[in-house]
mmCIF file of C-alpha atoms in Angstrom:
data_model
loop_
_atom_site.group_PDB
_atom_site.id
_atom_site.type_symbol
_atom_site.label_atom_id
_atom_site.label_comp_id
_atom_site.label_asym_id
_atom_site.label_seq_id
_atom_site.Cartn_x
_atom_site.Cartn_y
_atom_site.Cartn_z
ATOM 1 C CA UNK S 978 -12.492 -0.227 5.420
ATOM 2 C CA UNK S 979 -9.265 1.130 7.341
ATOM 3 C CA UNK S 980 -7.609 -1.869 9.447
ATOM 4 C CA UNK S 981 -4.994 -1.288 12.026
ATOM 5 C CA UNK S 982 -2.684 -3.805 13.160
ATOM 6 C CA UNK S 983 -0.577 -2.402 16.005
ATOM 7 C CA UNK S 984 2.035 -4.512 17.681
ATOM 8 C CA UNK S 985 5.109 -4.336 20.998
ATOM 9 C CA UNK S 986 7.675 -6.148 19.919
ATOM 10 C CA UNK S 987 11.503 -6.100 21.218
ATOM 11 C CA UNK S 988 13.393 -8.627 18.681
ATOM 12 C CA UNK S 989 11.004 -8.182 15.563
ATOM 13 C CA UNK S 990 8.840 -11.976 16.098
ATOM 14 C CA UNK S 991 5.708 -10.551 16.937
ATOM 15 C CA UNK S 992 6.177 -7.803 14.155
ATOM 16 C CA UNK S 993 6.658 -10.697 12.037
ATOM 17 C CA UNK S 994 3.097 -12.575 12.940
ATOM 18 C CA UNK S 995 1.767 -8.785 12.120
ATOM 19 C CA UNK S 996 3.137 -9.138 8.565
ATOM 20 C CA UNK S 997 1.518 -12.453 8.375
ATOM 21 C CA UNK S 998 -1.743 -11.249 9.635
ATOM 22 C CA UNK S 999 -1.745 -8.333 7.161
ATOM 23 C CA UNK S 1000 -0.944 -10.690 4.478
ATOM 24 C CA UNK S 1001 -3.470 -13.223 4.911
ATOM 25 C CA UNK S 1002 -6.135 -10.775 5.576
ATOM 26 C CA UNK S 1003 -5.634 -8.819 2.558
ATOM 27 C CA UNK S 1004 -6.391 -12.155 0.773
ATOM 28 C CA UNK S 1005 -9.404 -13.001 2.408
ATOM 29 C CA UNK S 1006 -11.222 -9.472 2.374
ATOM 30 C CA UNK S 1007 -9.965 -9.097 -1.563
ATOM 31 C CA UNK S 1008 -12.210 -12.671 -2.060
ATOM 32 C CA UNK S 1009 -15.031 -10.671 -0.533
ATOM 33 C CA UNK S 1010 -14.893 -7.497 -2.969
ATOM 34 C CA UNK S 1011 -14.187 -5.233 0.125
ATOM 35 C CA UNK S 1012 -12.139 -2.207 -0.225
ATOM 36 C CA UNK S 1013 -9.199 -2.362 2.439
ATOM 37 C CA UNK S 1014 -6.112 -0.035 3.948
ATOM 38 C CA UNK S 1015 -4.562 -2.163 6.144
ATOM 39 C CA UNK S 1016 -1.849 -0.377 7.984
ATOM 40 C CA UNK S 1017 0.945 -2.484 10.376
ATOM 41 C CA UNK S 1018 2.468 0.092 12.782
ATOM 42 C CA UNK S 1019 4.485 -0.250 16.011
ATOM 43 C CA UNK S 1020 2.013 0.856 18.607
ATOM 44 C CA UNK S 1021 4.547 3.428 19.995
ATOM 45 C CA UNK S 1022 4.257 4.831 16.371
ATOM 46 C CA UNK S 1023 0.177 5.266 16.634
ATOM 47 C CA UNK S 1024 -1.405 8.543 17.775
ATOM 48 C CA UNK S 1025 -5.147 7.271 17.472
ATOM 49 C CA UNK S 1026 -7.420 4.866 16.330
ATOM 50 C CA UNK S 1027 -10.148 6.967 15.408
ATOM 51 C CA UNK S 1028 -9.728 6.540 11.732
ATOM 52 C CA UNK S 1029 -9.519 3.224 11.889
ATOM 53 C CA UNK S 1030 -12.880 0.526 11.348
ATOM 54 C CA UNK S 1031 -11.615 -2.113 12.982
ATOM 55 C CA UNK S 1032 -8.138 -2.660 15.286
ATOM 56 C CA UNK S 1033 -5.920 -5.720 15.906
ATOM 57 C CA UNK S 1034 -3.206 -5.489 18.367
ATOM 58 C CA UNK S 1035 -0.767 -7.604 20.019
ATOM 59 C CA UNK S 1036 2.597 -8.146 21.817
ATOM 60 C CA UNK S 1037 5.001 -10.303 23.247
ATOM 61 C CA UNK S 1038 4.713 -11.629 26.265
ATOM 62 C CA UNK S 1039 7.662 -10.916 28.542
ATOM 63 C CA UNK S 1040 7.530 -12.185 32.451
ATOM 64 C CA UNK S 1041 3.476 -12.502 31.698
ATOM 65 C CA UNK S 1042 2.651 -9.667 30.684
ATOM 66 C CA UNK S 1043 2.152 -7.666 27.662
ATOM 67 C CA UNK S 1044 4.565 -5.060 26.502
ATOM 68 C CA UNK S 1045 4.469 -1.282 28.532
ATOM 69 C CA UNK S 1046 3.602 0.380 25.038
ATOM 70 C CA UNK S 1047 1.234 -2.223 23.753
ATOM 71 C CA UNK S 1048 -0.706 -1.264 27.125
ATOM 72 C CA UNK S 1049 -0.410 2.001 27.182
ATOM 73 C CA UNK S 1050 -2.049 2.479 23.624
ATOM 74 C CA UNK S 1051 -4.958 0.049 25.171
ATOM 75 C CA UNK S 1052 -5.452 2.320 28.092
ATOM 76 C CA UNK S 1053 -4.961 5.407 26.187
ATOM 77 C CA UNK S 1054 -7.606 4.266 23.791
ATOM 78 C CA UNK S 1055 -9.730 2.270 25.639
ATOM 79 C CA UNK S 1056 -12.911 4.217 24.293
ATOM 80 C CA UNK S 1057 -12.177 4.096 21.000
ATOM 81 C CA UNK S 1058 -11.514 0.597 20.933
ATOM 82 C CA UNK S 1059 -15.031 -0.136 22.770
ATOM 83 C CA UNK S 1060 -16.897 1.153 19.975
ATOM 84 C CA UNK S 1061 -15.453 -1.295 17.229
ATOM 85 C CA UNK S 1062 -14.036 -4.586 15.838
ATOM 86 C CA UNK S 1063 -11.072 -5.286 18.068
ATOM 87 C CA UNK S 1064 -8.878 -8.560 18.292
ATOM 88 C CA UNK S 1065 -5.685 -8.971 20.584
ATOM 89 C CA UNK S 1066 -3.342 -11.364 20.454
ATOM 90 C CA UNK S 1067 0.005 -12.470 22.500
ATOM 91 C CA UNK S 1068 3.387 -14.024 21.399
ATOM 92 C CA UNK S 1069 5.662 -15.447 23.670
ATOM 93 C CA UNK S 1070 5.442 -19.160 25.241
ATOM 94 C CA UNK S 1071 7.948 -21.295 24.454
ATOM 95 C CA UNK S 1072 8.196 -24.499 24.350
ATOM 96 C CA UNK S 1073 3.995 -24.841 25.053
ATOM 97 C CA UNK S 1074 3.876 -26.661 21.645
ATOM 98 C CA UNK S 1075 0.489 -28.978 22.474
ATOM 99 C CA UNK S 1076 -0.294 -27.382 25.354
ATOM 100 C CA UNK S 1077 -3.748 -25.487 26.325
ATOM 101 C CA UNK S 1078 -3.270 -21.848 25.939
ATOM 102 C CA UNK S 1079 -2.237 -20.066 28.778
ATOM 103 C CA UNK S 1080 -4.846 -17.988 31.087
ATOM 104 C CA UNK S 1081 -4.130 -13.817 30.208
ATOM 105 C CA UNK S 1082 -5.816 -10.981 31.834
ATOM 106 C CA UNK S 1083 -7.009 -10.125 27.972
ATOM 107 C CA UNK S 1084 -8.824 -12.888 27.759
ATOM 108 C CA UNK S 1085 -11.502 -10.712 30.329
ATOM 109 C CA UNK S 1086 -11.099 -7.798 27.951
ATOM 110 C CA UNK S 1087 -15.505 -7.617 27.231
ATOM 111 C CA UNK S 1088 -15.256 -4.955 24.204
ATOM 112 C CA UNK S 1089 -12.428 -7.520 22.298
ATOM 113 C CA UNK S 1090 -13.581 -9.586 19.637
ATOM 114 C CA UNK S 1091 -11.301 -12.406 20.841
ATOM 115 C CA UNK S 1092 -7.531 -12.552 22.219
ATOM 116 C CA UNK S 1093 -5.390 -15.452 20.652
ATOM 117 C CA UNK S 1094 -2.232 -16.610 22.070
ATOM 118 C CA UNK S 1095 0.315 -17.410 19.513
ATOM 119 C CA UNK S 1096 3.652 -19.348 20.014
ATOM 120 C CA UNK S 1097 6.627 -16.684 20.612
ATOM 121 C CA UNK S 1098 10.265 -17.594 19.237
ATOM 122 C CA UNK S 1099 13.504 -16.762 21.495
ATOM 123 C CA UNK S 1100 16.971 -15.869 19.768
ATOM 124 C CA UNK S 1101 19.206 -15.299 22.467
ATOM 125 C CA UNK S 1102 21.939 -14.098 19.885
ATOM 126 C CA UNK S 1103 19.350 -11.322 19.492
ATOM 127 C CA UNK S 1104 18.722 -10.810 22.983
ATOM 128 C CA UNK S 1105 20.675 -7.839 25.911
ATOM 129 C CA UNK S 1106 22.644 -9.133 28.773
ATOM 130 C CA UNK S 1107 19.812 -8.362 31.084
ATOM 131 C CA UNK S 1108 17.857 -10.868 29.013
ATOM 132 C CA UNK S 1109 20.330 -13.379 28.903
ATOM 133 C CA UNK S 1110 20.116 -13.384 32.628
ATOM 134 C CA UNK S 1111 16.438 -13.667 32.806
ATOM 135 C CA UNK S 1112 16.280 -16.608 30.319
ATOM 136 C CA UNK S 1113 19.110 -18.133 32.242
ATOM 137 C CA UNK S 1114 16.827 -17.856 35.348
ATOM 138 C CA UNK S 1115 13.915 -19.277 33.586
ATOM 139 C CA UNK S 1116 15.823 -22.055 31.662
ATOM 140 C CA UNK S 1117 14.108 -21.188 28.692
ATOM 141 C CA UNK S 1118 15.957 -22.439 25.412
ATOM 142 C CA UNK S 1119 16.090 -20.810 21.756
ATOM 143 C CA UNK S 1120 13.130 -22.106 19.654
ATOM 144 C CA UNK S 1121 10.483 -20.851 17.168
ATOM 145 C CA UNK S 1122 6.809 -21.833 18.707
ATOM 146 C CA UNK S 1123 5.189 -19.687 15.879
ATOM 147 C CA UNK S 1124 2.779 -21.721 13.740
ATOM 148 C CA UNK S 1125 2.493 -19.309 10.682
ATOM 149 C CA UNK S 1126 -0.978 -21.434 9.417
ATOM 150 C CA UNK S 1127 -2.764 -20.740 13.185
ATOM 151 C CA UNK S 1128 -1.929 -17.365 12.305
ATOM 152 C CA UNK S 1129 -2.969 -16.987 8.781
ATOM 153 C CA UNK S 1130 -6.509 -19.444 9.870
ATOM 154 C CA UNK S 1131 -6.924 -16.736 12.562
ATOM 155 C CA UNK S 1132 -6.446 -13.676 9.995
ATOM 156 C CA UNK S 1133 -8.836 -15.775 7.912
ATOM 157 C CA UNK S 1134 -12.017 -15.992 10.708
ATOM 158 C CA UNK S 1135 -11.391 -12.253 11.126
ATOM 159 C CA UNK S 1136 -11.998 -11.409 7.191
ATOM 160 C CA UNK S 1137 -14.651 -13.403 7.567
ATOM 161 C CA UNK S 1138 -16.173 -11.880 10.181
ATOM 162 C CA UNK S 1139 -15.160 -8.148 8.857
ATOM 163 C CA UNK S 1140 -16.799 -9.324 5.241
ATOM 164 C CA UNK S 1141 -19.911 -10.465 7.149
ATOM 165 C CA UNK S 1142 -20.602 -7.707 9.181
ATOM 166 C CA UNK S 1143 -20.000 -4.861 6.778
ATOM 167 C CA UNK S 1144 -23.119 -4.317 4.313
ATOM 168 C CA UNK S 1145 -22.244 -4.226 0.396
ATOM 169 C CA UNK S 1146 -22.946 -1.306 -1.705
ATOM 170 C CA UNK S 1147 -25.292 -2.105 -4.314
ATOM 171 C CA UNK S 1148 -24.733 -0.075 -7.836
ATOM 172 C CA UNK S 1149 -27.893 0.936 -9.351
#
């Protein structure tokens, strides 16, 4: 089974819950005996989904929305991605530690599996002037809301799901 996990992601956090999807994944379908190729790309860097079985893909949330590339490869692809296993998720509240998830257009996306909105983390050492001025706007503050283990449980469910739906060979 070929697994894509494509991500949008300015300052490398989102990249980073990619890594930690991979990585937990690769776990959970090795417990279940089922061959894998999981490949993390940027989603600028992907040309097609075709080869792949099933898709994950997520971005950081900037002002609300998802990143231009991130939907551009949805729109792009939208037909491939209706006929298989696709899960989205989002990185970018901070500072929502405890607090219901916030409403996203993706969350109306019928041919996804699920979309999951993860905690983002702001570095404003990392971060342009034109950002700086935007987070000044917003007040937001540096902070890591990423909870690696809601990440790695979510990986989990999706190995699960992947094991369950995908029929064994049997050697004869």
């Amino acid at each position: 089974m070929r697994i894509l996990i494509a991500t949008a992601s300015r300052h490398g956090s989102t990249r980073q819950i990619a890594q930690w999807i991979s990585l937990s994944l690769t776990k959970a379908l090795a417990r279940s005996d089922l061959e894998t190729d999981i490949d993390v790309r940027d989603v600028a860097d992907v040309d097609s989904i075709a080869e792949y079985d099933a898709v994950i893909i997520g971005s950081a949330v900037y002002m609300g929305r998802w990143l231009r590339n991130a939907r551009k490869l949805v729109a792009r692809e939208q037909a491939e991605l209706e006929t298989r296993p696709v899960w989205l998720f989002s990185s970018g509240p901070i500072g929502a530690r405890g607090s219901s998830e916030p409403h996203s257009s993706w969350d109306e996306a019928s041919w996804a599996e699920e979309h999951r909105v993860f905690g983002g983390k702001l570095d404003l050492s990392t971060l342009s002037v034109r950002e700086r001025l935007v987070v000044r706007l917003i007040r937001a503050r540096d902070g890591d809301d990423r909870s690696r283990d809601d990440v790695e449980a979510w990986a989990r469910e999706i190995g699960a799901r992947l094991a369950a739906s995908t029929p064994t060979a049997t050697v004869t």
